[in-house]
C-alpha positions as a printed Julia matrix, in Angstrom:
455×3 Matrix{Float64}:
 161.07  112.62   74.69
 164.1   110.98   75.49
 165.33  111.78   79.52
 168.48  111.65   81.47
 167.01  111.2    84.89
 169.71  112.22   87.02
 168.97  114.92   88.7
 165.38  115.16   86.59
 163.68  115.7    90.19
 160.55  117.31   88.82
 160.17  115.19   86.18
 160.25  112.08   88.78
 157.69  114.25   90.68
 155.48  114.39   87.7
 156.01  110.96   86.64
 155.25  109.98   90.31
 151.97  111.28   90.79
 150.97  109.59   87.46
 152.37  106.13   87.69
 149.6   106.75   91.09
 146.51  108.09   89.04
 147.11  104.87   87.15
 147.5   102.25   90.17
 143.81  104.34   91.84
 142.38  103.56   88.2
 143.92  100.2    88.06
 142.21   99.46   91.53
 139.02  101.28   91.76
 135.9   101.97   89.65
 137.71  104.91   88.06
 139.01  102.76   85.46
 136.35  100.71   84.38
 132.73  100.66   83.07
 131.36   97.74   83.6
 129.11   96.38   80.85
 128.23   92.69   81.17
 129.68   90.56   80.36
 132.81   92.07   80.29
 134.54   96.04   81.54
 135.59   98.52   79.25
 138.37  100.28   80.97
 140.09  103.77   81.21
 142.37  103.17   83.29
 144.64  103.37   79.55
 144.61  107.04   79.64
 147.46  107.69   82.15
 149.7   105.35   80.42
 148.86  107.59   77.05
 149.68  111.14   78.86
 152.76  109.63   80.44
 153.72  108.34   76.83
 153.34  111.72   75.24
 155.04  113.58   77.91
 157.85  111.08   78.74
 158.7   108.24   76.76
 158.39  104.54   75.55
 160.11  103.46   78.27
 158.27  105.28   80.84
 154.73  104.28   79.39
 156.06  100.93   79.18
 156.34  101.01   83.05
 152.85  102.27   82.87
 151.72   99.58   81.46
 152.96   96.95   83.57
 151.59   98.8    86.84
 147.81   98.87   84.88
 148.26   95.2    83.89
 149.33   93.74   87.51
 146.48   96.04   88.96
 144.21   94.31   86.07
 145.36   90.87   87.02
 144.81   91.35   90.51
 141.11   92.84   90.53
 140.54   90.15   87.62
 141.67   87.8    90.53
 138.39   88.23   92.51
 136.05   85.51   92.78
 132.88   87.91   91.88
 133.91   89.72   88.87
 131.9    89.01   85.56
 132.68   86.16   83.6
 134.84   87.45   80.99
 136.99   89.46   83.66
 138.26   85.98   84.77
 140.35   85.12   81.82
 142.56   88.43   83.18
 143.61   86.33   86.13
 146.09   83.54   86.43
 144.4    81.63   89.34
 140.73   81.49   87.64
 142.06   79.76   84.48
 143.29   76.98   83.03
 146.25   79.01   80.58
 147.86   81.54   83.63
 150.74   82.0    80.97
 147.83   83.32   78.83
 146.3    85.67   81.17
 149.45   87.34   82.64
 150.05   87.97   78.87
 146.94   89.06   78.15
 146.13   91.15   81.48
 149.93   92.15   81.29
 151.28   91.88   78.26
 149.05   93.38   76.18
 149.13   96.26   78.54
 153.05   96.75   78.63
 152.97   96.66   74.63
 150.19   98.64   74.31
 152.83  101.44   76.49
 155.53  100.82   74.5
 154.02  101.59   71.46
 152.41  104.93   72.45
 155.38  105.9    73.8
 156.77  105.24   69.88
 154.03  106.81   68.6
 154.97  109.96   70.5
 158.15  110.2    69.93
 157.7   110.38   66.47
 154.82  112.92   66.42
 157.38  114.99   68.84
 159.76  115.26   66.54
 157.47  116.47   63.31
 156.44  119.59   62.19
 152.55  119.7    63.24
 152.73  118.21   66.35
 149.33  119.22   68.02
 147.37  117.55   64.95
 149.82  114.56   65.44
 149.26  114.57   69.35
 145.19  114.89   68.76
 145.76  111.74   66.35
 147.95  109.86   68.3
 145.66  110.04   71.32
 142.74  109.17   69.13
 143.84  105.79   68.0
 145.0   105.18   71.52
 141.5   103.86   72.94
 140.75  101.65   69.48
 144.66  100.67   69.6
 144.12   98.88   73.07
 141.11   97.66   72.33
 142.74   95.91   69.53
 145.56   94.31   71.41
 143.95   93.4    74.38
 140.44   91.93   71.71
 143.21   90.35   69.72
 145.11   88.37   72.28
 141.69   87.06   73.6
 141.05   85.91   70.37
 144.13   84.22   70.3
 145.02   82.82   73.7
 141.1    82.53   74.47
 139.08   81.82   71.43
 136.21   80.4    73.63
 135.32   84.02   75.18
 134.03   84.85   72.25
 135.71   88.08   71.47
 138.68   88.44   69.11
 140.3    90.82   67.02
 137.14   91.82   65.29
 135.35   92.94   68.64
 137.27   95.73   68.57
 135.52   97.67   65.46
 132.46   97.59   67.63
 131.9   101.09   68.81
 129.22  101.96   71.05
 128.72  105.41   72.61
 130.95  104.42   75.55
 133.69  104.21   73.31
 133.75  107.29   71.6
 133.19  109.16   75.07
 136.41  107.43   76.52
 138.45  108.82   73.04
 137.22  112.09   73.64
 138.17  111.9    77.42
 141.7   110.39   76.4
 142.25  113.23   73.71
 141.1   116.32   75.97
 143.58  114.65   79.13
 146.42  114.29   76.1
 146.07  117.86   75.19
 145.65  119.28   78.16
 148.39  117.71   80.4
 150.48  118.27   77.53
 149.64  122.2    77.17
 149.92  122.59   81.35
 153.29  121.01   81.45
 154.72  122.66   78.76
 153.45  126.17   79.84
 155.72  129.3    80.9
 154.76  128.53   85.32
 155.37  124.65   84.93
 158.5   125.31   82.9
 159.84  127.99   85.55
 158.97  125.51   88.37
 160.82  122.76   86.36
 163.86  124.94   87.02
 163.13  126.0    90.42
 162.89  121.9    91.51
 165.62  121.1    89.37
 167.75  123.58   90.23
 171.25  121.7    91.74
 171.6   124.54   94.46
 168.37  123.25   96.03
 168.64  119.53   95.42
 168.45  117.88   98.62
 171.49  115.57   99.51
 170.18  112.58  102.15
 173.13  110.86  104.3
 173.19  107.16  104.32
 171.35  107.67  107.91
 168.51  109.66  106.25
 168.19  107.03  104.24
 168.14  103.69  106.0
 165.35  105.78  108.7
 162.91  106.41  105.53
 163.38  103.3   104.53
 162.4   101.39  107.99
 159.55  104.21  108.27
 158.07  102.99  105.3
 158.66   99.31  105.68
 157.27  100.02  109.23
 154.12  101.89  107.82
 153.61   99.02  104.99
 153.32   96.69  107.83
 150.96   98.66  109.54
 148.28   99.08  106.49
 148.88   95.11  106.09
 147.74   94.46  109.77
 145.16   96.96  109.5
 143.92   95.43  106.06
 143.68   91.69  107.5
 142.01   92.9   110.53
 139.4    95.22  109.03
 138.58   92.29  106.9
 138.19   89.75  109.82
 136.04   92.21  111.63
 133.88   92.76  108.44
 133.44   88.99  108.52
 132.54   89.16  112.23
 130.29   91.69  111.41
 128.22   89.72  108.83
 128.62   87.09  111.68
 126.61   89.16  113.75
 123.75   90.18  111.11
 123.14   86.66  110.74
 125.03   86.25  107.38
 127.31   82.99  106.91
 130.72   84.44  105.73
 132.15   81.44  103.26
 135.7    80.77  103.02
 135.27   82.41   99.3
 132.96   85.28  100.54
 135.82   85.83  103.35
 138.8    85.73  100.24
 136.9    88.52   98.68
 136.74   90.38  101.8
 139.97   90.2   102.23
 140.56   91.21   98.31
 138.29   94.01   98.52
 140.62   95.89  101.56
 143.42   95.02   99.77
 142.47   96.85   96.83
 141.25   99.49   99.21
 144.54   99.73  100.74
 146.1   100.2    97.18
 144.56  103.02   96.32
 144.75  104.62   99.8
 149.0   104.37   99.76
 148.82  105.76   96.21
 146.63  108.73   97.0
 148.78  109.34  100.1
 151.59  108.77   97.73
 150.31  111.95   95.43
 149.61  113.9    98.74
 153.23  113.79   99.57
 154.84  114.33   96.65
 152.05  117.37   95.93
 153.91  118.88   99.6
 157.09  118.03   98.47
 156.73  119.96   95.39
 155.57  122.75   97.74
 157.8   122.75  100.46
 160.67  122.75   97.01
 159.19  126.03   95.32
 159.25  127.82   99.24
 162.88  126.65  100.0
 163.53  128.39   96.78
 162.13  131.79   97.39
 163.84  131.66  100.36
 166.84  130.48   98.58
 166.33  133.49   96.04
 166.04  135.99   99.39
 169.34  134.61  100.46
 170.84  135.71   97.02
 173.19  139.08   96.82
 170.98  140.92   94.39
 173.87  142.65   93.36
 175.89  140.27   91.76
 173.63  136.88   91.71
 176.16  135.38   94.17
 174.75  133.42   97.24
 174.72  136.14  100.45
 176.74  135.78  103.47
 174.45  133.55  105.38
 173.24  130.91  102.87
 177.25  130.67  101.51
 177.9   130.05  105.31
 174.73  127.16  105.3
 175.93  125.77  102.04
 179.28  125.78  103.33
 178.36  124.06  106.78
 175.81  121.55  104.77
 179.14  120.4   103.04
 180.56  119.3   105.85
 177.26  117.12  106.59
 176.91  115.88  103.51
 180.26  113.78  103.41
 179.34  111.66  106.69
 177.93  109.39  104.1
 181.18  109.06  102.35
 183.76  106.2   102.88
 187.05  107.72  104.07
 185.92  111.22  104.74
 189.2   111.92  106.57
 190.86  111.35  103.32
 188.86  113.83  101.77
 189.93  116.97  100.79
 189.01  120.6    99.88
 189.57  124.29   99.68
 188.24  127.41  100.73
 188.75  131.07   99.18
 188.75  134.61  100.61
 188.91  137.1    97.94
 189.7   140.77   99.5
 189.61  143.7    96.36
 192.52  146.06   96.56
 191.4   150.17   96.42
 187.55  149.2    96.37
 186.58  151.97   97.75
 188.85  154.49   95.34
 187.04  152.71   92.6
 183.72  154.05   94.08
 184.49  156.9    94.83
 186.55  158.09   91.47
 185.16  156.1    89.0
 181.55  156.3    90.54
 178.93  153.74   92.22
 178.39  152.51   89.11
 181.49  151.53   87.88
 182.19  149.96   91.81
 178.83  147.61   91.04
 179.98  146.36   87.46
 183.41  145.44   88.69
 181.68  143.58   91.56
 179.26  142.2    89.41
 182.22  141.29   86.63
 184.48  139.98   90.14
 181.77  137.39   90.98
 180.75  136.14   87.15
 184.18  135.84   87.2
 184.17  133.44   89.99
 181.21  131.39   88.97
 182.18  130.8    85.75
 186.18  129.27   87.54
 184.76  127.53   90.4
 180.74  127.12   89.87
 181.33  123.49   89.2
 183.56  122.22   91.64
 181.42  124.11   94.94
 179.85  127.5    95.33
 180.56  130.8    95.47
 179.37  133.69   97.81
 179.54  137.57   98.86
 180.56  137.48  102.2
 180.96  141.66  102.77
 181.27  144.81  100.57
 184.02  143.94   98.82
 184.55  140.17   99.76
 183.75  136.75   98.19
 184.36  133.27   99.03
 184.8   130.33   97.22
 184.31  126.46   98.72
 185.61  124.15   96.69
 184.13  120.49   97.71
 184.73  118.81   94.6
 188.31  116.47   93.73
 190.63  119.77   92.53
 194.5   118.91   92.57
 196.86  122.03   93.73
 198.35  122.63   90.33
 194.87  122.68   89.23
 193.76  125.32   91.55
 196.78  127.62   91.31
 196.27  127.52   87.52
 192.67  128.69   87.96
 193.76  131.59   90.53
 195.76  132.31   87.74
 193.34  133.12   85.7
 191.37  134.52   87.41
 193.49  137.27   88.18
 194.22  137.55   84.82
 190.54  137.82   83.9
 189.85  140.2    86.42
 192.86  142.98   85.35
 191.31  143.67   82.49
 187.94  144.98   83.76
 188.29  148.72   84.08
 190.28  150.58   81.06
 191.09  153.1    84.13
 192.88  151.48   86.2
 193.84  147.49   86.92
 191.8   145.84   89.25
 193.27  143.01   91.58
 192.69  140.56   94.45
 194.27  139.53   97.67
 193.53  135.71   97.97
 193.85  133.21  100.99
 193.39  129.46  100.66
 193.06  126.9   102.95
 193.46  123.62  102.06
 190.97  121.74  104.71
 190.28  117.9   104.89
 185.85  116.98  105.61
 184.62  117.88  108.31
 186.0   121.02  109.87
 183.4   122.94  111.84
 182.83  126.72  110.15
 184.86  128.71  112.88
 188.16  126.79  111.73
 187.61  127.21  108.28
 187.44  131.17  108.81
 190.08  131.68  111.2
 192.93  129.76  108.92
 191.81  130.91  105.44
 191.58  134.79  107.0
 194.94  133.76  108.28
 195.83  133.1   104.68
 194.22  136.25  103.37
 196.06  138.28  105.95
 199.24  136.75  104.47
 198.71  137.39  101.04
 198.03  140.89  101.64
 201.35  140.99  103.4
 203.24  139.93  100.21
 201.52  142.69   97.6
 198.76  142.66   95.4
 197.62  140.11   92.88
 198.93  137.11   94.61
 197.69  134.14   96.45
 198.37  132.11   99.47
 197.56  128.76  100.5
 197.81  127.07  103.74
 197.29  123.34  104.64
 196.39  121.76  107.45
């Protein structure tokens, strides 16, 4: 499945909150059995859901996150015997055993990631899902049994080692194929798919200022520092503690101590990690109802208030923006001539359609370069905050009041339009008072006309 992950924000939710299951499994007992003299791990299985639901590249990155968290817990000075060849610092070929703990790992991503991208695009893709997740246990046993038998012959395990199937093994293929299946049939289901487009929805997608920024970023830098004070001390005090029972702490007993909270701390930030991202998906899918209680039901147009937010939020948004003074935009009243004769000779009905017909009207013009609301009965606005030249705009209120003539067979319908031509920021007071100005100007001259003012 190949992505373009701009603007993708559930799908970096998603991929999130996996990329975490697999650092916990990399880091705890979750994803390993341990059956001397060497693990079996499952800590593969994340990196074979991600491949099937994102891509090579994505399981790739999968990989590398379960191969450093290999490396690292391969690093301690009490693992088993064979677990020691996964580290760099307990052997005598570390080029060897970052490939092996690492390499074999990112490959092993990669090529599940191919694997699913194939099967994606064929006709019987749940029978080629079910395989593909089948030969995903034997096909890491196989790499990572392979390059010990080639980078570390005297382990005793090689290529071969990985036909030998005991009962664990068939129970971690089962495991992988149900956690295939089912992530794949709960993200591709009708209530994930709808709050896909909820998160991904532009109208909702949160814009952070350089200052929102930089303070998240020294927030977290400042909490990192935190857990890493609170890691070495917890580990000093557990040596003091053995201290105090009467058991001498060694300067490799204190090492693993110290390893031990480290890996600790790992999987704490990742489960916190999942935590926030779980609210953040929350907190998403309520802004949107009350984004969706904001709407005018009528014609699908954002409501007075929200426009007037939206409009406001604009004017934030460009303090992050080099040269905002040199920044330009425009803003739209749109008054309907004889509304009310409408309604009341051609019939409610006929008044809603043209409003309805008005606004698509609108969207489909000026959707792209801002947003569009109902401000009254028979009023809309239009904020343009996107680059739009003068020529450009006059040749769009052009057609739109072309467009709109043609809606009843009755009668013609027209517009009265101001436009204020406004340079970021201007607070929302100013923007009303000189675009009404330019509305009440327009209205002046006749029908079906427009009027712009500058600053």
């Amino acid at each position: 499945m190949k992505l373009k992950w701009r603007g993708l924000q559930f799908e970096h939710y998603i991929l999130g909150i996996l990329l975490a299951v697999e650092w916990i499994m990399s880091f705890t007992f979750l994803g390993y059995i341990h059956i001397p003299p060497i693990s079996i791990t499952t800590a593969h299985i994340p990196i074979v859901v991600i491949a099937c639901l994102f891509g090579p590249v994505e399981s790739s990155v999968a990989g590398l996150f379960f191969g450093l968290g290999s490396m690292y817990k391969a690093s301690a000075l009490y693992v088993m015997l064979g677990d020691r060849i996964f580290s760099p610092f307990q052997t005598d070929f570390p080029i060897g055993s970052i490939l092996l703990s690492v390499g074999t790992r990112v490959l092993f991503g990669f090529l599940m990631g191919c694997i699913f991208k194939i099967v994606n695009k064929s006709r019987y893709k749940w029978a080629g899902k079910s395989l593909a997740a089948l030969i995903a246990t034997p096909l890491h046993a196989l790499l990572v049994y392979g390059a010990m038998g080639i980078l570390f012959p005297e382990s005793g395990f090689n290529y071969k080692s990985s036909f030998r199937w005991g009962v664990n093994d068939y129970a971690i293929a089962a495991i992988c194929i149900l956690a295939v299946i089912l992530s794949d049939i709960i993200y591709h289901s009708s209530f994930v798919t709808h709050y896909k487009n909820v998160i991904n929805d532009s109208e909702l997608r949160q814009h952070w200022s350089v200052k929102m920024k930089m303070s998240l970023f020294i927030i977290i830098i400042f909490v990192f520092c935190i857990a890493a004070f609170s890691t070495i001390y917890f580990a000093s005090r557990t040596e003091y503690m053995f201290g105090v029972y009467g058991v001498k702490v060694t300067k490799k007993i204190a090492q693993d101590i110290l390893h031990l909270q480290v890996q600790f701390l790992a999987a704490m930030i990742s489960l916190n990690f999942i935590l926030i991202v779980i609210i953040l998906m929350i907190y998403n899918y309520m802004k949107h109802r009350e984004y969706m209680g904001e709407m005018d039901a009528l014609t699908n147009v954002m409501g007075r208030r929200l426009f007037l937010n939206y409009c406001t939020k604009c004017q934030n948004d460009r303090d992050d923006i080099d040269n905002k003074s040199k920044r330009k935009g425009w803003f739209l009243f749109i008054d309907i001539h004889w509304f009310k004769q409408i309604n009341d000779t051609l019939g409610h009905t006929v008044g809603d359609e043209t409003l309805k017909q008005i606004a698509e009207s609108l969207k489909n013009i000026f959707s792209s370069y801002g947003a569009v609301g109902r401000v009254g009965g028979d009023e809309f606005a239009v904020i343009i905050n996107e680059k739009m030249t003068k020529e450009q705009l006059e040749e769009q209120l052009k057609k739109f009041l072309l467009d709109i003539s043609a809606i009843l067979p009755e009668r013609t319908v027209s517009c009265s339009i101001g436009v204020y031509h406004f340079g970021f920021p201007k607070s929302q007071k100013e923007l009303l008072t000189r675009t009404d100005d330019a509305l009440y100007k327009a209205k002046e001259k006749g029908r079906a006309c427009y009027v712009i003012l500058d600053e």
